[in-house]
PDB file of N, CA and C in Angstrom:
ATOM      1  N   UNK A  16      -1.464  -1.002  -4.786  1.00 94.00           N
ATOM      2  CA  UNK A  16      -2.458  -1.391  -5.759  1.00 94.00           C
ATOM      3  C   UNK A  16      -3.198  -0.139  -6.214  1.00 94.00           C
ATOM      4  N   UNK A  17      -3.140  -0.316  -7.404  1.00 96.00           N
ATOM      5  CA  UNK A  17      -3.973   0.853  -8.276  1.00 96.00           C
ATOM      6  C   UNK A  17      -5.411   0.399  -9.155  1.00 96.00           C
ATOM      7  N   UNK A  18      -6.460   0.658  -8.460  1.00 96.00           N
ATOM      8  CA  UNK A  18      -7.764   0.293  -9.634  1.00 96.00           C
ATOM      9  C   UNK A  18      -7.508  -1.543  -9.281  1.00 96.00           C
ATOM     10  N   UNK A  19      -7.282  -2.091  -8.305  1.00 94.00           N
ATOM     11  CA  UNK A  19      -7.112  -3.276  -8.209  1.00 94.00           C
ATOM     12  C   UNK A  19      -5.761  -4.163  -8.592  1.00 94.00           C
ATOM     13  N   UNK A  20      -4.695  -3.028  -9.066  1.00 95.00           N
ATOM     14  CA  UNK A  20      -4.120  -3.927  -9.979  1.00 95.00           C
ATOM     15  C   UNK A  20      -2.557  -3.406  -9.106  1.00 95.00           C
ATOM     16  N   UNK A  21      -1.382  -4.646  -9.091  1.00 93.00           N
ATOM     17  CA  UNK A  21      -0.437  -4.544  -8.473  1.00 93.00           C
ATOM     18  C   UNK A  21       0.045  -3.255  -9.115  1.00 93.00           C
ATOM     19  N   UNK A  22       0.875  -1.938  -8.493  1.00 93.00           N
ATOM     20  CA  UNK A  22       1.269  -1.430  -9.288  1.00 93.00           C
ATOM     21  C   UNK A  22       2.655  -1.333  -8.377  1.00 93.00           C
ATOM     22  N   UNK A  23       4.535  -1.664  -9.400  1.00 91.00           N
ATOM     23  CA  UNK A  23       5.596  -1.458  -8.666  1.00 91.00           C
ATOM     24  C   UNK A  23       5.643   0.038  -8.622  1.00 91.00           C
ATOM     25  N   UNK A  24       6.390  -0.013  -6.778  1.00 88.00           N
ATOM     26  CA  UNK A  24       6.858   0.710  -6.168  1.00 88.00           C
ATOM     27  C   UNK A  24       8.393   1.156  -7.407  1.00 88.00           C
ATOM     28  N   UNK A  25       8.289   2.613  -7.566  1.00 91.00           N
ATOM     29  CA  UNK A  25       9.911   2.963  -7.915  1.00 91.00           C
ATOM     30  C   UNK A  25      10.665   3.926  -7.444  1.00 91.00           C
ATOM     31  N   UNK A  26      11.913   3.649  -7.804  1.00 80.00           N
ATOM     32  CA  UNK A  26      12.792   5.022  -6.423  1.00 80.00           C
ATOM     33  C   UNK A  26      12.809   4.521  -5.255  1.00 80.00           C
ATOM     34  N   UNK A  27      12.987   5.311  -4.391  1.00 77.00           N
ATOM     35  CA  UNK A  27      12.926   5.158  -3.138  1.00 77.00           C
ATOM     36  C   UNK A  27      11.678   5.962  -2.011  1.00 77.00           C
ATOM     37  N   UNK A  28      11.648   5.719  -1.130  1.00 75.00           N
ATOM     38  CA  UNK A  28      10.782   6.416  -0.679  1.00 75.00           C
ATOM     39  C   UNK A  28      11.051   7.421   0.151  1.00 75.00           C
ATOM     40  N   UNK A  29      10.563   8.582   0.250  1.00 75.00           N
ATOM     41  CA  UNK A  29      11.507  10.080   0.476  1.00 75.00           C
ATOM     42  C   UNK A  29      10.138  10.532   1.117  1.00 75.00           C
ATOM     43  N   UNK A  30      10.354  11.298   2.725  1.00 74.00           N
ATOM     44  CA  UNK A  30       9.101  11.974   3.581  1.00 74.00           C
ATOM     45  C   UNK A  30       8.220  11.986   2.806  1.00 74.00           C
ATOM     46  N   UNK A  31       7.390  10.488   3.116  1.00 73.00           N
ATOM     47  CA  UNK A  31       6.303   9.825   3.420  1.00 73.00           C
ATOM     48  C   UNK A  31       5.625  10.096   1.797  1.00 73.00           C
ATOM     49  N   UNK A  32       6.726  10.086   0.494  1.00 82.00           N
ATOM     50  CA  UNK A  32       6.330   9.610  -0.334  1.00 82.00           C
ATOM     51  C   UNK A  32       6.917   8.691  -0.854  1.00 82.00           C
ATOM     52  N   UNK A  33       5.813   8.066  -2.141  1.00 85.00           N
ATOM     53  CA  UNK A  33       6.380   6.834  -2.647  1.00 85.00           C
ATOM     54  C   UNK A  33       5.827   7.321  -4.200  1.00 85.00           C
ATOM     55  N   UNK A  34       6.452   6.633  -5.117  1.00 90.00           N
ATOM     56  CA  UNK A  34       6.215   6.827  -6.486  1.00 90.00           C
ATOM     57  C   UNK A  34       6.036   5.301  -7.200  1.00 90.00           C
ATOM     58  N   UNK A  35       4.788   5.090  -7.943  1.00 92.00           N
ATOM     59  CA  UNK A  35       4.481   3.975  -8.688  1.00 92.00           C
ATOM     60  C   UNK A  35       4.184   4.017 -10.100  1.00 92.00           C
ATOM     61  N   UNK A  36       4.833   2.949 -10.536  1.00 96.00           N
ATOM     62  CA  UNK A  36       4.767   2.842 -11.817  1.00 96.00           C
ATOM     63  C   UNK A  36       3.348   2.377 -12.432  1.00 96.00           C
ATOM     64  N   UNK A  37       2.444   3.279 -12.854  1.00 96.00           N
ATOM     65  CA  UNK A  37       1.186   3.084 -13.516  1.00 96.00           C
ATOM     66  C   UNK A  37       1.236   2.725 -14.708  1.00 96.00           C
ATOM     67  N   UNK A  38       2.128   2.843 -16.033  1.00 96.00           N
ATOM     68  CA  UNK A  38       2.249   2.318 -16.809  1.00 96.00           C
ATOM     69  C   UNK A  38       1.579   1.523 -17.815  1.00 96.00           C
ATOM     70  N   UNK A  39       1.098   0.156 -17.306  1.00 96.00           N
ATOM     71  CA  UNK A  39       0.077  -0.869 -17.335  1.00 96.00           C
ATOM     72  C   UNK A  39      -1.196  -0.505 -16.675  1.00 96.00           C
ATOM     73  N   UNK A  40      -1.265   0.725 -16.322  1.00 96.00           N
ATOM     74  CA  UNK A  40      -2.849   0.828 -15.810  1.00 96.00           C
ATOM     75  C   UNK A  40      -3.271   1.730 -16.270  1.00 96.00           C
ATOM     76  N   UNK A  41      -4.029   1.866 -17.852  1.00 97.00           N
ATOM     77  CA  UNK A  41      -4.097   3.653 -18.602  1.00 97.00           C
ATOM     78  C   UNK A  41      -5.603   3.775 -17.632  1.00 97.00           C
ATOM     79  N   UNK A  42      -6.327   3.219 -17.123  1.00 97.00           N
ATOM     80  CA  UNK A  42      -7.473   3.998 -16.170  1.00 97.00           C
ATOM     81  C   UNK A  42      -6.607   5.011 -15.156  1.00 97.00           C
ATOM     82  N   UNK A  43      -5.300   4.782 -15.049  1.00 97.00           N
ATOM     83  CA  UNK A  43      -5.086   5.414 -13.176  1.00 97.00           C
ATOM     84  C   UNK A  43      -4.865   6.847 -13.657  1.00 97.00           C
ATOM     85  N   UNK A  44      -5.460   7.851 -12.471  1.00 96.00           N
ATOM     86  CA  UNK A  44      -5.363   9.172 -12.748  1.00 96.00           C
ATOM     87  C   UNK A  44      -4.919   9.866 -11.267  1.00 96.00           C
ATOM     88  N   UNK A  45      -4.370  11.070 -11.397  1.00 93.00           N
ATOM     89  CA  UNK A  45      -3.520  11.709 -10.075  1.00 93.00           C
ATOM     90  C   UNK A  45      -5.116  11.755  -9.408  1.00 93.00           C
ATOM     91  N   UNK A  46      -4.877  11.428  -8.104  1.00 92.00           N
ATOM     92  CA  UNK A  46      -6.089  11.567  -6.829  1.00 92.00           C
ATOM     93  C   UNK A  46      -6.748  10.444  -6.760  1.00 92.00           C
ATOM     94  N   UNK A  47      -5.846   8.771  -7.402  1.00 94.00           N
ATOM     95  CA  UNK A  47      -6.796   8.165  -7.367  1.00 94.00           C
ATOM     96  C   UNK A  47      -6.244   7.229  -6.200  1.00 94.00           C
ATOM     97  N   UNK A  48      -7.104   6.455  -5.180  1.00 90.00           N
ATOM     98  CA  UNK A  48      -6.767   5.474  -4.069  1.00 90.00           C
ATOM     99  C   UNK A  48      -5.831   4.570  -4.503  1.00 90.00           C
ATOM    100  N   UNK A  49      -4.621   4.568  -3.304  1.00 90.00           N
ATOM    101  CA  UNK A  49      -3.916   3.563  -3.696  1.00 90.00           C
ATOM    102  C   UNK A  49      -3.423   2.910  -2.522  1.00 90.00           C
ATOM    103  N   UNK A  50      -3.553   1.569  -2.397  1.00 89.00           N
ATOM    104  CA  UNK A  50      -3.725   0.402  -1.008  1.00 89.00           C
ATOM    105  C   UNK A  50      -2.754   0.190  -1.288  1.00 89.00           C
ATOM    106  N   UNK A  51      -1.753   0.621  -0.214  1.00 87.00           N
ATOM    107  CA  UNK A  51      -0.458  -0.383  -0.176  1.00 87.00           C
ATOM    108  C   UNK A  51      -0.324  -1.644   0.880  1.00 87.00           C
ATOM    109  N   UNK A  52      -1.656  -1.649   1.460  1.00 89.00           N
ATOM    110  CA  UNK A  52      -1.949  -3.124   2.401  1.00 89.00           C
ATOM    111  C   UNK A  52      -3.015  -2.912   2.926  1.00 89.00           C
ATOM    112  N   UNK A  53      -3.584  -4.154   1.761  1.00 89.00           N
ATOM    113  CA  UNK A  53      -5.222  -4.598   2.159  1.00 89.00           C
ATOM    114  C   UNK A  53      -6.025  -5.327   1.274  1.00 89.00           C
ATOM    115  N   UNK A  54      -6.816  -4.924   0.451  1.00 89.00           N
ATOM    116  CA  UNK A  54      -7.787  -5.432  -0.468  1.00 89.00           C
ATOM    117  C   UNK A  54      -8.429  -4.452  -1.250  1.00 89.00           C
ATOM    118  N   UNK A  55      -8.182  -4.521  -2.511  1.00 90.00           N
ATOM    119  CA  UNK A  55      -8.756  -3.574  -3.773  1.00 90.00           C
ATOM    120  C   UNK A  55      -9.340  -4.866  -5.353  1.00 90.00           C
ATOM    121  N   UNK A  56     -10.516  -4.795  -5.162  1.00 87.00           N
ATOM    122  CA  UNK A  56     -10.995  -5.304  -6.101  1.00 87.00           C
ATOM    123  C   UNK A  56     -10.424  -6.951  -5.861  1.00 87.00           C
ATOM    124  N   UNK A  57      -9.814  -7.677  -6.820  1.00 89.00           N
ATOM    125  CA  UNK A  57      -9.626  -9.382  -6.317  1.00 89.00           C
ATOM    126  C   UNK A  57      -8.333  -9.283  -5.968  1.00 89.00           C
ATOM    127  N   UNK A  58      -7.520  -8.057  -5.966  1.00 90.00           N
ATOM    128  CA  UNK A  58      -6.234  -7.999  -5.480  1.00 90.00           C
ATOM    129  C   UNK A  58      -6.042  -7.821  -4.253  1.00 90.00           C
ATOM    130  N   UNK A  59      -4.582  -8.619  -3.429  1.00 91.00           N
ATOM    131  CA  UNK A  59      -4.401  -8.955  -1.933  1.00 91.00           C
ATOM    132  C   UNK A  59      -3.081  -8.312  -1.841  1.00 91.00           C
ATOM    133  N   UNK A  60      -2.648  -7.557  -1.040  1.00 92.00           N
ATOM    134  CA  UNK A  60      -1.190  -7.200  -0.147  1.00 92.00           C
ATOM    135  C   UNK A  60      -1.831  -7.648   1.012  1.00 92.00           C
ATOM    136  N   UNK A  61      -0.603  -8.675   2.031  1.00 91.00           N
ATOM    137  CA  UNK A  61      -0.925  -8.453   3.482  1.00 91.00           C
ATOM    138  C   UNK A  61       0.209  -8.296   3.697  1.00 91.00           C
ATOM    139  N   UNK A  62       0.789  -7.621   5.138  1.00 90.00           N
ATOM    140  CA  UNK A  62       1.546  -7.347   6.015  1.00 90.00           C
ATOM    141  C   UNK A  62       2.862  -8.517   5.886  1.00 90.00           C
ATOM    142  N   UNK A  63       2.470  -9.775   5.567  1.00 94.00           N
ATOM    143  CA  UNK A  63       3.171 -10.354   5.375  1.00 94.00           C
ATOM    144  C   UNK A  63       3.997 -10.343   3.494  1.00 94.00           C
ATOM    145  N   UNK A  64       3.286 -10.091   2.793  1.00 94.00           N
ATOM    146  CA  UNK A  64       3.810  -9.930   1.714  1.00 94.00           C
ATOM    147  C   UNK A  64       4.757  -9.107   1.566  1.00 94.00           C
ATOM    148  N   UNK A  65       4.314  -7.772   2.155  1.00 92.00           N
ATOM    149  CA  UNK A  65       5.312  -6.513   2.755  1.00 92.00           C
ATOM    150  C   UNK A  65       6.430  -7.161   2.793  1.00 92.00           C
ATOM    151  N   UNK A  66       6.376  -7.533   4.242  1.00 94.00           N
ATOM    152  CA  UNK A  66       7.814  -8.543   4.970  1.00 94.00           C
ATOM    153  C   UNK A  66       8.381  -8.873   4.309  1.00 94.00           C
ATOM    154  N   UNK A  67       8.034 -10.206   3.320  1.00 95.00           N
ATOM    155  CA  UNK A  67       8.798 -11.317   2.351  1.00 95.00           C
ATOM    156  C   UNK A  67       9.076 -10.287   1.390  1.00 95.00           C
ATOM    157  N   UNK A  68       8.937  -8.842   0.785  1.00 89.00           N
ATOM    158  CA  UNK A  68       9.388  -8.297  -0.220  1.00 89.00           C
ATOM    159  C   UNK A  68      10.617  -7.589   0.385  1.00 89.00           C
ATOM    160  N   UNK A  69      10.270  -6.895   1.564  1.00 89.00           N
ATOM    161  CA  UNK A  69      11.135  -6.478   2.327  1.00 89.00           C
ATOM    162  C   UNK A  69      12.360  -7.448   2.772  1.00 89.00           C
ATOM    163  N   UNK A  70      12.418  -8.116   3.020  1.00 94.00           N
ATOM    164  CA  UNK A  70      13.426  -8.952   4.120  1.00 94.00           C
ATOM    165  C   UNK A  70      13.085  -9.402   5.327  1.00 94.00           C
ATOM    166  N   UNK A  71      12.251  -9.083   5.956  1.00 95.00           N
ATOM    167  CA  UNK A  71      11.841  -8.821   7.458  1.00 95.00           C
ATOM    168  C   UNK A  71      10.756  -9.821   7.641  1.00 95.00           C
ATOM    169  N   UNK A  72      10.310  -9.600   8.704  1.00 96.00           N
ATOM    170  CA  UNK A  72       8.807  -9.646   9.526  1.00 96.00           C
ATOM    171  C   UNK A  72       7.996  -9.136   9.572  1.00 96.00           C
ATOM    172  N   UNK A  73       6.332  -9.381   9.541  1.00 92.00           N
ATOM    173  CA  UNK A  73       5.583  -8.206   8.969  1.00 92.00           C
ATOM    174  C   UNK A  73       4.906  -7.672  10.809  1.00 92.00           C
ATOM    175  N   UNK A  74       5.767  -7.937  11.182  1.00 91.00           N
ATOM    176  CA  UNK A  74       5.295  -7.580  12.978  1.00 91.00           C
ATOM    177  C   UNK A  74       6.544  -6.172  12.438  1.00 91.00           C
ATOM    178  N   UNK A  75       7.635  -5.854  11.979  1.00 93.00           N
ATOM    179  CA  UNK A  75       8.358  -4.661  11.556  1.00 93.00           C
ATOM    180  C   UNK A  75       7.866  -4.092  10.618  1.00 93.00           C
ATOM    181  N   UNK A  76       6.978  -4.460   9.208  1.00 89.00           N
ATOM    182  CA  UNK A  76       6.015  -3.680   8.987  1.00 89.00           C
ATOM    183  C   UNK A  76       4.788  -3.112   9.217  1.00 89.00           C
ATOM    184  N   UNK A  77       4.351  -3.706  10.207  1.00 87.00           N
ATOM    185  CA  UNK A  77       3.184  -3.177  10.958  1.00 87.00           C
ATOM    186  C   UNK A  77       3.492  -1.872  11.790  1.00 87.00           C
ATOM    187  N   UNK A  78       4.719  -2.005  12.365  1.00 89.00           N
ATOM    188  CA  UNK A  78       5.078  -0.730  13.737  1.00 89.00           C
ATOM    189  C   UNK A  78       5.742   0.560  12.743  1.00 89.00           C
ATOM    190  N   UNK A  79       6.224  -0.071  11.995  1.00 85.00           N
ATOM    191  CA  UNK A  79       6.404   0.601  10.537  1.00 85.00           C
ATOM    192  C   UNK A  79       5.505   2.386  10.230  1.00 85.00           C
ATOM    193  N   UNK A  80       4.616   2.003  10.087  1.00 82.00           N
ATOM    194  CA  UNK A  80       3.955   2.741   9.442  1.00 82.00           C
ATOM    195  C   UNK A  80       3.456   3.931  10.643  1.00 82.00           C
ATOM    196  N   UNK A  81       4.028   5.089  10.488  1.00 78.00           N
ATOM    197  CA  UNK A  81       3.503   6.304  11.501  1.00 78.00           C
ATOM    198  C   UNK A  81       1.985   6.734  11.264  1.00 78.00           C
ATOM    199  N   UNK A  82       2.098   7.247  12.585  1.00 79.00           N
ATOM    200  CA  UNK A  82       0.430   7.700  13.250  1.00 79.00           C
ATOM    201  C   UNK A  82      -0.562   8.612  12.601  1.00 79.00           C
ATOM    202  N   UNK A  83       0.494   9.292  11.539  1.00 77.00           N
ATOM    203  CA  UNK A  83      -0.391  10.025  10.536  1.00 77.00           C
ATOM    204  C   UNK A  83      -0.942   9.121   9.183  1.00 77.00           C
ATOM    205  N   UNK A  84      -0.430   8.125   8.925  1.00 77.00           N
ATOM    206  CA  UNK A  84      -1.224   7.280   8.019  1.00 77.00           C
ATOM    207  C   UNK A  84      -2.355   6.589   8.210  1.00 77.00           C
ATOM    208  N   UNK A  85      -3.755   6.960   7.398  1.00 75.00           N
ATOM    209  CA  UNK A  85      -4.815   6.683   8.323  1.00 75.00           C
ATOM    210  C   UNK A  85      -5.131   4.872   8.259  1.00 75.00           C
ATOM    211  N   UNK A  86      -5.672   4.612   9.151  1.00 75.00           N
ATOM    212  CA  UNK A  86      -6.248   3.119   9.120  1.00 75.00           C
ATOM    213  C   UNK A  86      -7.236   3.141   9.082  1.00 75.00           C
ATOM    214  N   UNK A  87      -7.724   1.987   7.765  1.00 75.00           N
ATOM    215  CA  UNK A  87      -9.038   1.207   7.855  1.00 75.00           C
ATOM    216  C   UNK A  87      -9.155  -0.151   8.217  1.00 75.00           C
ATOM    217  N   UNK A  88      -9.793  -0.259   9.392  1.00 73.00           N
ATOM    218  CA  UNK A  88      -9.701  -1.737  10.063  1.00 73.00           C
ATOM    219  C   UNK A  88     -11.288  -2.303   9.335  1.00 73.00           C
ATOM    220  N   UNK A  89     -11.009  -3.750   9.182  1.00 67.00           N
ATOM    221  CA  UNK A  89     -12.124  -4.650   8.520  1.00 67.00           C
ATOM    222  C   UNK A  89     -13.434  -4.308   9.683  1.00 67.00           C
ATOM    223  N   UNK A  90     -14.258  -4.469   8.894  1.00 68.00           N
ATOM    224  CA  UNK A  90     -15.551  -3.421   9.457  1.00 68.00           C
ATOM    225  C   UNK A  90     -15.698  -2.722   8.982  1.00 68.00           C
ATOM    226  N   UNK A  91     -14.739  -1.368   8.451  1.00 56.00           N
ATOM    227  CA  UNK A  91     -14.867  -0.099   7.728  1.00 56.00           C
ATOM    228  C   UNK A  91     -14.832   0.801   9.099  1.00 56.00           C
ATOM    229  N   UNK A  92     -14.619   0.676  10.206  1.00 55.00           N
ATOM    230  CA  UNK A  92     -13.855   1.219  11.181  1.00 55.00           C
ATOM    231  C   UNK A  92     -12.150   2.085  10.979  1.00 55.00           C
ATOM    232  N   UNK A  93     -12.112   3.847  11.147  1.00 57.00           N
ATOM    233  CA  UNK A  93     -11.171   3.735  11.328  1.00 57.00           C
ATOM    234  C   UNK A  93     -10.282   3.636  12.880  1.00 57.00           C
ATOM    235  N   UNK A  94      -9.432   3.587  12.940  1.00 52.00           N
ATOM    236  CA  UNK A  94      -8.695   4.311  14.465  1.00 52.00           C
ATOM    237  C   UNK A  94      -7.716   5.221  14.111  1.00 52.00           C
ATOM    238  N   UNK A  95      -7.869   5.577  15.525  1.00 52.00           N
ATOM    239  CA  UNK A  95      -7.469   7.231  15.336  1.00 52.00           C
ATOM    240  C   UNK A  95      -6.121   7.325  16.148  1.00 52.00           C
TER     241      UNK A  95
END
């Protein structure tokens, strides 16, 4: 999600980048936040959406994601 708004994933994803199609979003600019699971403005990704886009289980996208990607847990807590 970009500025709240779904934005597709394109390509593939290559050491620990990903490329999105902004297109439909003339606000988005390079350096700007982008949630690939959580909550931005009235827009929702959860772990499970992941999954069902993926094929899988979102218990395999959760373990998914390496230790250098930071987390924000609800609270506004991160872990480290």
């Amino acid at each position: 999600m970009v500025h709240g708004k779904h934005a597709p994933i394109i390509g593939a994803n290559a050491m620990d980048s990903t490329m999105v199609d902004v297109t439909d979003i003339p606000e988005a600019a390079a350096w700007d936040e982008v949630v690939l699971m959580g909550r931005q403005g009235d827009c929702k990704i959860t772990a499970h959406d992941l999954a069902a886009w993926k094929g899988t289980v979102s218990y395999e996208v959760l373990v998914g994601w390496r230790s250098r990607l930071p987390r924000i847990h609800l609270g506004g807590e991160t872990a480290d």
